[in-house]
């Protein structure tokens, strides 16, 4: 026996930042496109994917640990500007839901 139960059979992935396991739908998939690490929120881009919580703390930890190139199996560093912008936008949307005024 593997010790796993099949009660909540949703796929799990590991965040490359904090290294915690979470449901696939809670994480943001990223892929390498040329020399950049880009977000793939729909999970449809081709190639190997790496998963990270859509939070700046996990993103920064992954960048510091150089986790994206390792997880995506690419040589050398990746440009993460587009991914950072996406995560910042996601965090601000979660902090200020639609219909609420921002100070």
Short mmCIF file of N, CA and C in Angstrom, two decimals:
data_model
loop_
_atom_site.label_atom_id
_atom_site.label_comp_id
_atom_site.label_asym_id
_atom_site.label_seq_id
_atom_site.Cartn_x
_atom_site.Cartn_y
_atom_site.Cartn_z
N UNK A 1 0.85 -1.18 0.00
CA UNK A 1 0.00 0.00 0.00
C UNK A 1 0.89 1.23 0.00
N UNK A 2 0.45 2.22 -0.71
CA UNK A 2 1.23 3.45 -0.79
C UNK A 2 0.91 4.42 0.34
N UNK A 3 -0.15 4.17 1.09
CA UNK A 3 -0.50 5.06 2.18
C UNK A 3 -1.37 6.22 1.74
N UNK A 4 -1.69 6.29 0.48
CA UNK A 4 -2.52 7.38 -0.02
C UNK A 4 -3.96 6.92 -0.13
N UNK A 5 -4.86 7.83 0.11
CA UNK A 5 -6.27 7.52 -0.06
C UNK A 5 -6.76 8.15 -1.35
N UNK A 6 -7.77 7.60 -1.92
CA UNK A 6 -8.30 8.11 -3.18
C UNK A 6 -9.59 8.89 -2.96
N UNK A 7 -9.83 9.35 -1.74
CA UNK A 7 -11.06 10.08 -1.45
C UNK A 7 -11.14 11.39 -2.22
N UNK A 8 -10.13 12.21 -2.14
CA UNK A 8 -10.12 13.47 -2.87
C UNK A 8 -9.12 13.36 -4.00
N UNK A 9 -9.48 12.68 -5.04
CA UNK A 9 -8.54 12.34 -6.10
C UNK A 9 -8.24 13.52 -7.03
N UNK A 10 -7.87 14.67 -6.45
CA UNK A 10 -7.45 15.77 -7.31
C UNK A 10 -5.92 15.75 -7.37
N UNK A 11 -5.36 16.08 -8.52
CA UNK A 11 -3.90 16.02 -8.66
C UNK A 11 -3.20 17.00 -7.72
N UNK A 12 -2.06 16.59 -7.21
CA UNK A 12 -1.26 17.44 -6.34
C UNK A 12 0.07 17.73 -7.02
N UNK A 13 0.60 18.92 -6.76
CA UNK A 13 1.90 19.33 -7.27
C UNK A 13 2.68 19.96 -6.13
N UNK A 14 3.97 20.11 -6.30
CA UNK A 14 4.83 20.73 -5.30
C UNK A 14 5.22 22.12 -5.76
N UNK A 15 5.06 23.10 -4.89
CA UNK A 15 5.46 24.47 -5.18
C UNK A 15 6.99 24.53 -5.20
N UNK A 16 7.58 25.09 -6.26
CA UNK A 16 9.04 25.16 -6.35
C UNK A 16 9.60 26.21 -5.40
N UNK A 17 8.75 27.05 -4.84
CA UNK A 17 9.20 28.07 -3.89
C UNK A 17 9.27 27.53 -2.48
N UNK A 18 8.11 27.24 -1.89
CA UNK A 18 8.06 26.80 -0.49
C UNK A 18 8.19 25.29 -0.34
N UNK A 19 8.12 24.54 -1.44
CA UNK A 19 8.24 23.08 -1.47
C UNK A 19 7.08 22.37 -0.79
N UNK A 20 5.95 23.06 -0.60
CA UNK A 20 4.77 22.41 -0.03
C UNK A 20 3.93 21.81 -1.15
N UNK A 21 3.29 20.69 -0.84
CA UNK A 21 2.39 20.07 -1.80
C UNK A 21 1.02 20.72 -1.68
N UNK A 22 0.39 20.95 -2.83
CA UNK A 22 -0.93 21.58 -2.84
C UNK A 22 -1.69 21.05 -4.05
N UNK A 23 -3.00 21.25 -4.02
CA UNK A 23 -3.82 20.85 -5.16
C UNK A 23 -3.37 21.63 -6.40
N UNK A 24 -3.38 20.97 -7.51
CA UNK A 24 -2.92 21.57 -8.76
C UNK A 24 -3.65 22.88 -9.08
N UNK A 25 -4.93 22.96 -8.74
CA UNK A 25 -5.71 24.16 -9.05
C UNK A 25 -5.32 25.35 -8.18
N UNK A 26 -4.62 25.11 -7.07
CA UNK A 26 -4.19 26.19 -6.19
C UNK A 26 -2.86 26.79 -6.62
N UNK A 27 -2.17 26.14 -7.53
CA UNK A 27 -0.84 26.56 -7.95
C UNK A 27 -0.87 27.13 -9.37
N UNK A 28 0.13 27.94 -9.67
CA UNK A 28 0.28 28.53 -11.00
C UNK A 28 1.33 27.74 -11.76
N UNK A 29 0.96 27.27 -12.94
CA UNK A 29 1.91 26.54 -13.79
C UNK A 29 2.76 27.55 -14.55
N UNK A 30 4.04 27.28 -14.64
CA UNK A 30 4.95 28.12 -15.41
C UNK A 30 5.68 27.24 -16.41
N UNK A 31 6.05 27.83 -17.54
CA UNK A 31 6.82 27.11 -18.55
C UNK A 31 7.94 28.00 -19.05
N UNK A 32 8.95 27.39 -19.63
CA UNK A 32 10.05 28.14 -20.23
C UNK A 32 9.74 28.36 -21.70
N UNK A 33 9.75 29.64 -22.10
CA UNK A 33 9.58 30.01 -23.50
C UNK A 33 10.82 30.81 -23.87
N UNK A 34 11.64 30.23 -24.72
CA UNK A 34 12.96 30.79 -25.06
C UNK A 34 13.75 30.98 -23.77
N UNK A 35 14.13 32.20 -23.43
CA UNK A 35 14.92 32.43 -22.21
C UNK A 35 14.11 33.06 -21.10
N UNK A 36 12.80 32.83 -21.11
CA UNK A 36 11.93 33.44 -20.10
C UNK A 36 11.05 32.38 -19.45
N UNK A 37 10.72 32.64 -18.21
CA UNK A 37 9.78 31.81 -17.47
C UNK A 37 8.45 32.55 -17.47
N UNK A 38 7.44 31.99 -18.11
CA UNK A 38 6.17 32.69 -18.29
C UNK A 38 5.04 31.93 -17.59
N UNK A 39 4.01 32.67 -17.15
CA UNK A 39 2.87 32.01 -16.51
C UNK A 39 2.02 31.26 -17.53
N UNK A 40 1.45 30.17 -17.10
CA UNK A 40 0.54 29.37 -17.93
C UNK A 40 -0.69 29.05 -17.10
N UNK A 41 -1.55 30.06 -16.84
CA UNK A 41 -2.68 29.85 -15.94
C UNK A 41 -3.69 28.81 -16.43
N UNK A 42 -3.81 28.64 -17.74
CA UNK A 42 -4.75 27.64 -18.25
C UNK A 42 -4.13 26.25 -18.36
N UNK A 43 -2.82 26.19 -18.25
CA UNK A 43 -2.14 24.89 -18.31
C UNK A 43 -2.12 24.28 -19.69
N UNK A 44 -2.08 25.11 -20.73
CA UNK A 44 -2.16 24.59 -22.09
C UNK A 44 -0.89 24.77 -22.91
N UNK A 45 0.07 25.52 -22.41
CA UNK A 45 1.30 25.72 -23.17
C UNK A 45 2.11 24.42 -23.20
N UNK A 46 2.79 24.17 -24.32
CA UNK A 46 3.57 22.93 -24.41
C UNK A 46 4.84 23.00 -23.59
N UNK A 47 5.33 21.84 -23.25
CA UNK A 47 6.61 21.74 -22.56
C UNK A 47 6.47 21.42 -21.09
N UNK A 48 7.63 21.24 -20.47
CA UNK A 48 7.69 20.91 -19.04
C UNK A 48 7.19 22.09 -18.22
N UNK A 49 6.44 21.81 -17.19
CA UNK A 49 5.92 22.86 -16.33
C UNK A 49 6.47 22.77 -14.92
N UNK A 50 6.51 23.92 -14.27
CA UNK A 50 6.86 24.00 -12.85
C UNK A 50 5.73 24.75 -12.17
N UNK A 51 5.45 24.41 -10.93
CA UNK A 51 4.31 24.99 -10.23
C UNK A 51 4.78 25.82 -9.04
N UNK A 52 4.09 26.96 -8.84
CA UNK A 52 4.41 27.86 -7.74
C UNK A 52 3.11 28.46 -7.22
N UNK A 53 3.04 28.70 -5.91
CA UNK A 53 1.87 29.41 -5.38
C UNK A 53 1.85 30.81 -5.98
N UNK A 54 0.69 31.34 -6.32
CA UNK A 54 0.63 32.70 -6.88
C UNK A 54 0.78 33.75 -5.78
N UNK A 55 1.90 33.70 -5.07
CA UNK A 55 2.20 34.63 -3.98
C UNK A 55 3.65 35.07 -4.13
N UNK A 56 3.90 36.35 -3.86
CA UNK A 56 5.25 36.88 -4.01
C UNK A 56 6.26 36.19 -3.10
N UNK A 57 5.82 35.76 -1.93
CA UNK A 57 6.76 35.09 -1.01
C UNK A 57 7.30 33.81 -1.64
N UNK A 58 6.43 33.01 -2.22
CA UNK A 58 6.87 31.76 -2.87
C UNK A 58 7.67 32.06 -4.13
N UNK A 59 7.22 33.05 -4.90
CA UNK A 59 7.93 33.41 -6.12
C UNK A 59 9.36 33.85 -5.80
N UNK A 60 9.50 34.76 -4.82
CA UNK A 60 10.83 35.26 -4.46
C UNK A 60 11.73 34.14 -3.94
N UNK A 61 11.16 33.24 -3.18
CA UNK A 61 11.93 32.11 -2.67
C UNK A 61 12.41 31.22 -3.81
N UNK A 62 11.55 30.98 -4.79
CA UNK A 62 11.92 30.16 -5.94
C UNK A 62 13.03 30.82 -6.76
N UNK A 63 12.94 32.14 -6.92
CA UNK A 63 13.98 32.87 -7.67
C UNK A 63 15.30 32.79 -6.91
N UNK A 64 15.26 33.02 -5.60
CA UNK A 64 16.46 32.98 -4.77
C UNK A 64 17.12 31.61 -4.81
N UNK A 65 16.31 30.57 -4.84
CA UNK A 65 16.83 29.19 -4.85
C UNK A 65 17.21 28.71 -6.25
N UNK A 66 16.94 29.55 -7.26
CA UNK A 66 17.16 29.19 -8.67
C UNK A 66 16.37 27.94 -9.03
N UNK A 67 15.15 27.88 -8.54
CA UNK A 67 14.32 26.68 -8.70
C UNK A 67 13.70 26.57 -10.09
N UNK A 68 13.41 27.70 -10.74
CA UNK A 68 12.74 27.61 -12.05
C UNK A 68 13.61 26.93 -13.11
N UNK A 69 14.87 27.35 -13.30
CA UNK A 69 15.68 26.64 -14.31
C UNK A 69 15.87 25.16 -13.98
N UNK A 70 16.01 24.85 -12.70
CA UNK A 70 16.20 23.45 -12.30
C UNK A 70 14.94 22.63 -12.57
N UNK A 71 13.78 23.16 -12.18
CA UNK A 71 12.53 22.41 -12.35
C UNK A 71 12.16 22.28 -13.83
N UNK A 72 12.47 23.31 -14.60
CA UNK A 72 12.12 23.28 -16.02
C UNK A 72 13.21 22.65 -16.88
N UNK A 73 14.31 22.28 -16.23
CA UNK A 73 15.43 21.60 -16.88
C UNK A 73 15.98 22.39 -18.06
N UNK A 74 16.27 23.65 -17.81
CA UNK A 74 16.91 24.49 -18.82
C UNK A 74 18.26 24.95 -18.29
N UNK A 75 19.25 25.06 -19.18
CA UNK A 75 20.56 25.54 -18.73
C UNK A 75 20.55 27.05 -18.57
N UNK A 76 21.18 27.54 -17.56
CA UNK A 76 21.30 28.98 -17.37
C UNK A 76 20.08 29.61 -16.74
N UNK A 77 20.18 30.91 -16.47
CA UNK A 77 19.08 31.63 -15.80
C UNK A 77 17.92 31.92 -16.75
N UNK A 78 16.75 32.15 -16.17
CA UNK A 78 15.55 32.51 -16.93
C UNK A 78 15.08 33.89 -16.51
N UNK A 79 14.56 34.64 -17.47
CA UNK A 79 13.97 35.95 -17.18
C UNK A 79 12.60 35.71 -16.54
N UNK A 80 12.38 36.26 -15.35
CA UNK A 80 11.13 36.02 -14.63
C UNK A 80 10.27 37.27 -14.50
N UNK A 81 10.56 38.32 -15.30
CA UNK A 81 9.81 39.58 -15.18
C UNK A 81 8.32 39.39 -15.46
N UNK A 82 7.98 38.68 -16.54
CA UNK A 82 6.57 38.47 -16.89
C UNK A 82 5.85 37.68 -15.79
N UNK A 83 6.53 36.71 -15.24
CA UNK A 83 5.95 35.90 -14.17
C UNK A 83 5.74 36.73 -12.91
N UNK A 84 6.71 37.58 -12.58
CA UNK A 84 6.58 38.46 -11.41
C UNK A 84 5.38 39.39 -11.58
N UNK A 85 5.22 39.99 -12.76
CA UNK A 85 4.09 40.88 -13.00
C UNK A 85 2.77 40.14 -12.83
N UNK A 86 2.70 38.93 -13.33
CA UNK A 86 1.47 38.14 -13.21
C UNK A 86 1.16 37.84 -11.74
N UNK A 87 2.17 37.44 -10.98
CA UNK A 87 1.96 37.11 -9.56
C UNK A 87 1.55 38.36 -8.78
N UNK A 88 2.20 39.50 -9.06
CA UNK A 88 1.82 40.75 -8.39
C UNK A 88 0.38 41.11 -8.70
N UNK A 89 -0.02 40.94 -9.95
CA UNK A 89 -1.40 41.24 -10.35
C UNK A 89 -2.38 40.30 -9.66
N UNK A 90 -2.05 39.03 -9.58
CA UNK A 90 -2.92 38.06 -8.91
C UNK A 90 -3.06 38.39 -7.42
N UNK A 91 -1.96 38.76 -6.79
CA UNK A 91 -2.02 39.10 -5.36
C UNK A 91 -2.87 40.33 -5.12
N UNK A 92 -2.74 41.35 -5.98
CA UNK A 92 -3.53 42.56 -5.78
C UNK A 92 -5.01 42.30 -6.04
N UNK A 93 -5.33 41.41 -6.96
CA UNK A 93 -6.73 41.06 -7.21
C UNK A 93 -7.33 40.32 -6.02
N UNK A 94 -6.53 39.48 -5.36
CA UNK A 94 -7.03 38.74 -4.21
C UNK A 94 -7.18 39.63 -2.99
N UNK A 95 -6.34 40.66 -2.88
CA UNK A 95 -6.42 41.57 -1.74
C UNK A 95 -7.56 42.56 -1.89
N UNK A 96 -7.90 42.93 -3.13
CA UNK A 96 -8.94 43.91 -3.40
C UNK A 96 -9.96 43.30 -4.35
N UNK A 97 -10.87 42.46 -3.85
CA UNK A 97 -11.87 41.84 -4.71
C UNK A 97 -12.72 42.88 -5.43
N UNK A 98 -13.29 42.49 -6.54
CA UNK A 98 -14.13 43.39 -7.34
C UNK A 98 -15.27 43.92 -6.50
N UNK A 99 -15.57 45.19 -6.67
CA UNK A 99 -16.67 45.80 -5.94
C UNK A 99 -16.25 46.51 -4.68
N UNK A 100 -14.98 46.36 -4.28
CA UNK A 100 -14.50 47.05 -3.09
C UNK A 100 -13.57 48.17 -3.52
N UNK A 101 -13.72 49.31 -2.89
CA UNK A 101 -12.87 50.46 -3.21
C UNK A 101 -11.51 50.28 -2.57
N UNK A 102 -10.47 50.72 -3.28
CA UNK A 102 -9.13 50.67 -2.73
C UNK A 102 -8.81 52.02 -2.11
N UNK A 103 -8.11 52.05 -0.99
CA UNK A 103 -7.81 53.32 -0.32
C UNK A 103 -6.85 54.17 -1.09
#
